[in-house]
Structures are given as C-alpha cells and as structure tokens.
PDB file of C-alpha atoms in Angstrom:
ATOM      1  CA  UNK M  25     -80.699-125.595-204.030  1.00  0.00           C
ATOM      2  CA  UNK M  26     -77.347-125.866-205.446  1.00  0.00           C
ATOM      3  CA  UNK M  27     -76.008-125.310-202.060  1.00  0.00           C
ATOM      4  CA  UNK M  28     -74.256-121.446-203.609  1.00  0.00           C
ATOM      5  CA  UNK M  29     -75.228-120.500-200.088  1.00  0.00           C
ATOM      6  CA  UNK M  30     -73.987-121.818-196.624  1.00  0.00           C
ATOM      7  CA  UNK M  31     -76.183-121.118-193.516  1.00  0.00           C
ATOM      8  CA  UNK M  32     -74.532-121.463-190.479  1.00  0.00           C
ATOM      9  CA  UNK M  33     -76.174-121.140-187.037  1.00  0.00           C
ATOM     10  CA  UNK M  34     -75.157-121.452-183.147  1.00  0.00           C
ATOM     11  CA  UNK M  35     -77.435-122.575-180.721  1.00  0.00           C
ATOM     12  CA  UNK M  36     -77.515-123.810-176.955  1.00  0.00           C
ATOM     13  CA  UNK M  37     -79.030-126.755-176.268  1.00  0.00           C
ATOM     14  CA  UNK M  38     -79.883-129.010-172.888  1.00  0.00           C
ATOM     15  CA  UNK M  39     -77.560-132.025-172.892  1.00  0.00           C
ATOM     16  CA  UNK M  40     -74.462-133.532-174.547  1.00  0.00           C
ATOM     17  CA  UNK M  41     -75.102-134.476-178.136  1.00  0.00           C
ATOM     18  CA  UNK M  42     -73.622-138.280-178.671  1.00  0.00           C
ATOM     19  CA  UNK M  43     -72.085-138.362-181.397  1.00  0.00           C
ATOM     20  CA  UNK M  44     -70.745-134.775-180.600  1.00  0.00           C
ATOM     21  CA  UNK M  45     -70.510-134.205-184.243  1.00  0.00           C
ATOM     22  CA  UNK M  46     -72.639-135.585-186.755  1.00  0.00           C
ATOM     23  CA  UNK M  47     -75.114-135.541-189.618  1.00  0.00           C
ATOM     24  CA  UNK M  48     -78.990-135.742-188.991  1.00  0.00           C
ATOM     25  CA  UNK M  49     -80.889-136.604-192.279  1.00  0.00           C
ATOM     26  CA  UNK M  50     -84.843-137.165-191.765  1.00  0.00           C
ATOM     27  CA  UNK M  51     -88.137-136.483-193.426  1.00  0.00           C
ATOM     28  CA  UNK M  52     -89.953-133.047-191.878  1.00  0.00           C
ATOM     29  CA  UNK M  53     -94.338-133.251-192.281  1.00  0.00           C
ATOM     30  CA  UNK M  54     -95.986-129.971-191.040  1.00  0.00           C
ATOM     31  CA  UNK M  55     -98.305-129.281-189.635  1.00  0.00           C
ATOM     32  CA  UNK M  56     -99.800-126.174-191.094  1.00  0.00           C
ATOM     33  CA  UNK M  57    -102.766-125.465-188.661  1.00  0.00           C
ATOM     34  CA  UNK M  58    -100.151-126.267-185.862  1.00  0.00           C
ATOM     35  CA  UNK M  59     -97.392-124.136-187.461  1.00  0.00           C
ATOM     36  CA  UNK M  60     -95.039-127.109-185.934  1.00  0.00           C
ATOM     37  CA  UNK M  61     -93.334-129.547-188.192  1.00  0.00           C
ATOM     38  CA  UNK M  62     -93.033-133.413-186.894  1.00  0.00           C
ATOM     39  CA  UNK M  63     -89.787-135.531-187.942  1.00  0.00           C
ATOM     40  CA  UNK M  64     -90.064-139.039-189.307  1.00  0.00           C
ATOM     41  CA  UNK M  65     -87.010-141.068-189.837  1.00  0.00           C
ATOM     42  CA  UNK M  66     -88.057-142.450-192.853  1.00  0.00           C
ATOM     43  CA  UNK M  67     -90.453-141.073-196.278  1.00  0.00           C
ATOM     44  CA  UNK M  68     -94.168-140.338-195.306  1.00  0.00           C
ATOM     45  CA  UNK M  69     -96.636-138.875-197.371  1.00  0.00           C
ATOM     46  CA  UNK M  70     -95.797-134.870-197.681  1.00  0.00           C
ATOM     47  CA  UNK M  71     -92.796-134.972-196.035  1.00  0.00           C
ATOM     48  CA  UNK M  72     -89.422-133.500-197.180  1.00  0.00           C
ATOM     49  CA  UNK M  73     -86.132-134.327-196.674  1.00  0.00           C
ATOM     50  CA  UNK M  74     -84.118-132.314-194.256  1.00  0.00           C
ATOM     51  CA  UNK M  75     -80.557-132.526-193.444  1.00  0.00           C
ATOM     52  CA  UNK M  76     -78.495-130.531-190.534  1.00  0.00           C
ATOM     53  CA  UNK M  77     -74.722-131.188-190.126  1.00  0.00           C
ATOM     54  CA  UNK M  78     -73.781-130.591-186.384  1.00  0.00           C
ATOM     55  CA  UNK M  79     -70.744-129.794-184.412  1.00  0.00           C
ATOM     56  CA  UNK M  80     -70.587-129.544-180.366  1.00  0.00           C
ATOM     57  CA  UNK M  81     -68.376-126.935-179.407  1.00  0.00           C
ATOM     58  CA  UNK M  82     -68.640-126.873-175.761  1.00  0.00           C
ATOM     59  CA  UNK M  83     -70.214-128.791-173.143  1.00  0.00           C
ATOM     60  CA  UNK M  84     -70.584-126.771-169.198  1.00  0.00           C
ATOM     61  CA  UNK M  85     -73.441-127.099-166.860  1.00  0.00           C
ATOM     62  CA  UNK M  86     -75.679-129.588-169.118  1.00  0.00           C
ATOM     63  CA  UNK M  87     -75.704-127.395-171.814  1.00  0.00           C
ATOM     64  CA  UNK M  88     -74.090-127.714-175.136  1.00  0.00           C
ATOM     65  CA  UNK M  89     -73.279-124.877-177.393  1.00  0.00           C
ATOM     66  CA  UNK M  90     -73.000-126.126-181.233  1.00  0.00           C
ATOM     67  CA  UNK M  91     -72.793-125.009-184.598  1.00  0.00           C
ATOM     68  CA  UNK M  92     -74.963-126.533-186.518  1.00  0.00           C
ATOM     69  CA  UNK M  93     -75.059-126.534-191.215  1.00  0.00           C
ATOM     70  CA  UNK M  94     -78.620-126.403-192.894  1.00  0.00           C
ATOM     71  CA  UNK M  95     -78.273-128.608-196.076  1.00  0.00           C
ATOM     72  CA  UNK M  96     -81.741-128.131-196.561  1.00  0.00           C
ATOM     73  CA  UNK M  97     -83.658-125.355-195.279  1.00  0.00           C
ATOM     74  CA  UNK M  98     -86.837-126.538-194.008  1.00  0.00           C
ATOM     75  CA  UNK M  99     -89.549-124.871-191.523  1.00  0.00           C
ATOM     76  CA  UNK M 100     -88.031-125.115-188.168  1.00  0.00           C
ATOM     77  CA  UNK M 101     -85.329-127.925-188.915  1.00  0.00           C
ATOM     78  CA  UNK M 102     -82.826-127.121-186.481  1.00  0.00           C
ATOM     79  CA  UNK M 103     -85.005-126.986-183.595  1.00  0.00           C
ATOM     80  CA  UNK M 104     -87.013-130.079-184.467  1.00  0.00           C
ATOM     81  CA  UNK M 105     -84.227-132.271-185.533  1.00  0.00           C
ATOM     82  CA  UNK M 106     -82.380-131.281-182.655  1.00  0.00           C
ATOM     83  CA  UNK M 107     -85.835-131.798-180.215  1.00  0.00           C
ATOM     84  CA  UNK M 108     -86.462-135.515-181.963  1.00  0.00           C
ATOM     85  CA  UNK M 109     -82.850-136.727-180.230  1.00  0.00           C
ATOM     86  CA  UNK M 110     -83.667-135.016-177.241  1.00  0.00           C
ATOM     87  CA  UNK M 111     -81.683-131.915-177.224  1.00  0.00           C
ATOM     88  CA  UNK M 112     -83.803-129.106-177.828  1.00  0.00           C
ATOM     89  CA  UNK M 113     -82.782-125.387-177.866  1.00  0.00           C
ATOM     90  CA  UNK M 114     -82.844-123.744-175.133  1.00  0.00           C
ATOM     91  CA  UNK M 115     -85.890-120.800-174.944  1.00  0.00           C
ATOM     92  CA  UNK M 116     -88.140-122.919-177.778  1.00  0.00           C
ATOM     93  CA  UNK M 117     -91.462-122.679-176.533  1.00  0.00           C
ATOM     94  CA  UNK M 118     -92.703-124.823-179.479  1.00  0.00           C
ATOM     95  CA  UNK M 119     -90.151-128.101-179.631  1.00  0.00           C
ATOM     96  CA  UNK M 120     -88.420-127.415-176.017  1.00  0.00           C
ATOM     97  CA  UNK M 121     -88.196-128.627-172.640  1.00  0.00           C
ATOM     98  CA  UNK M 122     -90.641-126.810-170.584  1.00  0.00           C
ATOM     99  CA  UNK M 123     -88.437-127.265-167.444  1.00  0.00           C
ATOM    100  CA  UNK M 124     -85.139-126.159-169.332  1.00  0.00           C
ATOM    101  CA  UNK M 125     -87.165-123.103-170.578  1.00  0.00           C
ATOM    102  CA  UNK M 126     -88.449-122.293-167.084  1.00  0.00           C
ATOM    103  CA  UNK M 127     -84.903-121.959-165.604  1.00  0.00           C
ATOM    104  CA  UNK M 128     -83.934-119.466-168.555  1.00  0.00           C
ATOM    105  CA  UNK M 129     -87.150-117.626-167.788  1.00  0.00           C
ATOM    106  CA  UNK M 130     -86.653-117.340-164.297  1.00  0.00           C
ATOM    107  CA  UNK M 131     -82.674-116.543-163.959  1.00  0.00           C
ATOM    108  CA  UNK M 132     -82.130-114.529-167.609  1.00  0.00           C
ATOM    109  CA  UNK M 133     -85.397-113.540-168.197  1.00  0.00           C
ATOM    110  CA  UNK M 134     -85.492-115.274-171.443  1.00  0.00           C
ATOM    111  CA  UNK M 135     -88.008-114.377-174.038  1.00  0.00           C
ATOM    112  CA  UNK M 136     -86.398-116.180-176.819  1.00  0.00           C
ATOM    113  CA  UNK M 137     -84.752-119.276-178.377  1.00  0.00           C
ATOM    114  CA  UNK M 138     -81.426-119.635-178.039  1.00  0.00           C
ATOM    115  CA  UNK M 139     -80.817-119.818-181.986  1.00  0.00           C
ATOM    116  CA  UNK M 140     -78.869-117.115-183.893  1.00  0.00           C
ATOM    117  CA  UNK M 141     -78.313-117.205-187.763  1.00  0.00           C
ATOM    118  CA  UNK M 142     -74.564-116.315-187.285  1.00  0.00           C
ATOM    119  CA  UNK M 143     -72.549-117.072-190.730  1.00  0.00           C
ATOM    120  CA  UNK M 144     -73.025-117.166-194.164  1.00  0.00           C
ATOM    121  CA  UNK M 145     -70.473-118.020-196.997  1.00  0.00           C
ATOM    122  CA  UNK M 146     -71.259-117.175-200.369  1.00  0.00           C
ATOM    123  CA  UNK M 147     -68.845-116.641-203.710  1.00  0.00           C
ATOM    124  CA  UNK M 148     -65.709-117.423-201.163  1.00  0.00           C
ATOM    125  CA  UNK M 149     -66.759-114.341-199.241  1.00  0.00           C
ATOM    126  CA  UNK M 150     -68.365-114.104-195.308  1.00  0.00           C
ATOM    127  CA  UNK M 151     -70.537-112.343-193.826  1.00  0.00           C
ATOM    128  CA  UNK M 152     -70.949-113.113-190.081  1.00  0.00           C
ATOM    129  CA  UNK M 153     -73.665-111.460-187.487  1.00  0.00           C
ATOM    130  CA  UNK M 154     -73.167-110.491-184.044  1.00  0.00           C
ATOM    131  CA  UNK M 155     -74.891-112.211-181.127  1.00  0.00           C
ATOM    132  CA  UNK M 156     -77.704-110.034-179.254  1.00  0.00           C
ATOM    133  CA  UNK M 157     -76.849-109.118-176.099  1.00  0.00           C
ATOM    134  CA  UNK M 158     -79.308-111.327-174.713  1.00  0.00           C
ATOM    135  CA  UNK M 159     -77.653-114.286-176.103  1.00  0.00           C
ATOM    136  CA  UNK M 160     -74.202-113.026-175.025  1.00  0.00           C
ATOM    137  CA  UNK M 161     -75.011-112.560-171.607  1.00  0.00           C
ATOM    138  CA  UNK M 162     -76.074-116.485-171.289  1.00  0.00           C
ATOM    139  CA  UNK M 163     -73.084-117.525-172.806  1.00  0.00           C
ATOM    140  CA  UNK M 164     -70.979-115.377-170.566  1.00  0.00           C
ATOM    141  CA  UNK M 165     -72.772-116.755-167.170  1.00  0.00           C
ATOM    142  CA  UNK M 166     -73.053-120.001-168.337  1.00  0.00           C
ATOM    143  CA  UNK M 167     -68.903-120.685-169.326  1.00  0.00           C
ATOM    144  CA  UNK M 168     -69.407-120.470-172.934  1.00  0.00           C
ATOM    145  CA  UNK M 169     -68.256-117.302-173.867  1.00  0.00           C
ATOM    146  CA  UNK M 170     -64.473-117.793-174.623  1.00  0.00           C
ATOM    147  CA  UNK M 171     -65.535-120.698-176.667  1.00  0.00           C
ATOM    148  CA  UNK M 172     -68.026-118.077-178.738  1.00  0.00           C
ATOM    149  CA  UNK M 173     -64.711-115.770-179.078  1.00  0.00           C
ATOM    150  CA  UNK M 174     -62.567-118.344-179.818  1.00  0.00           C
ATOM    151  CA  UNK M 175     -64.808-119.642-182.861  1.00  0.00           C
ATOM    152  CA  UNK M 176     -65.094-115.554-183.808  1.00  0.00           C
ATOM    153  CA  UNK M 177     -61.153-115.607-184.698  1.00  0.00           C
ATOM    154  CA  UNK M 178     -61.235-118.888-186.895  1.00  0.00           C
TER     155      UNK M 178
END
C-alpha cells in the first residue's frame, strides 16, 4: 500500500506494444463466479483502480518480451490490462488469443502463461527468481534470450 514493495514481472506477449513504454491506469470489476476480472477505462460500480507501468524490451517474430511494474496489485492485472490493448500473454487461456496459444501448444508444448514474477526490491535490497526452463526454452527459440541475459546483469 505504501508501495515498501516493488513487484516486477516479465512476460511475452503477441504484438508490438505502441507506446513501447508506458503507464496503463484503469478500473478492474470481477467477476467472481467467472474468476475473470473485466477492465473499464473509467470508475464503475465495484471496480478498483489498477495501475501497471510497462517497458518493451524486445520485439522478434510478433512477439514482445516486456517488463512490466504492478502499482497496484489487483486479480489478474497484468494479463487483463495487457489483453484490453490487445496484447495478451502468451499461454493465457483466460484473457489470450486462442490462435497465439495454439501455436505455443503445438510447437513448445505450452501448458502455461508466459508470466514469471521475476524481481522484487524491498529495503534497497533484491531478490530476483530464475525463469523455469519452460519459459527459457521459448525465449531461446524465439530470439529473446540474450535480451533476458542482458537485463540479468543490470
């Protein structure tokens, strides 16, 4: 709440984000039955506030790989806010692009989004968490991997 913590996560997403770097501030309603949250660009009754900073680190292939900052933490904010402009993550069965998932099904054998919790800073310290090897491999096949490393030495 008074922001002591910084969440940072990488993701892949279909497309080139435009602005490549930016701020995406909306209201989040869920959907509770659903378990999916719907994003409203401006206040509606039972909605919160959500706020994701994003950077694009790499575009190859029509895929983007980006860093993105929760300011809020709301159910599933990255992957909806991303989804509502029209880049969702690759692997989300909920939010994503059926055809974009089908692809990653059929030449990684992807189970999973393509979302990893990779950084916190806290008290000046950081604590960062290695991709799974699912996640790795993608990056490597898809061109994104020296990007990745270069980001790990920073």
């Amino acid at each position: 709440k008074d922001r002591e913590l910084e969440k940072y996560y990488l993701c892949v997403v279909h497309g080139r984000m435009t602005p490549s770097n930016g701020r995406l501030e909306d209201f989040l309603s869920k959907d509770e039955a659903k378990n999916q949250v719907t994003v409203h660009r401006s206040p509606v009754p039972g909605g919160r506030t959500a706020v994701t900073l994003y950077r694009t680190l790499a575009v190859r292939n029509g895929l983007s790989l980006m860093e993105c900052e929760l300011i809020t933490g709301r159910t599933h904010q990255i992957r909806a806010h991303l989804a509502s402009v029209g880049h969702s993550i690759v692997g989300d069965g909920k939010y994503g692009s059926e055809a974009v998932n089908d692809r990653f099904r059929r030449n990684y054998h992807l189970k999973h989004q393509l979302l990893h919790s990779w950084r916190m800073v806290f008290d000046e310290r950081q604590l960062t968490a290695p991709l799974w090897p699912e996640f790795e491999r993608i990056l490597k096949e898809e061109h994104l991997w020296s990007i990745y490393t270069d980001l790990q030495k920073n």
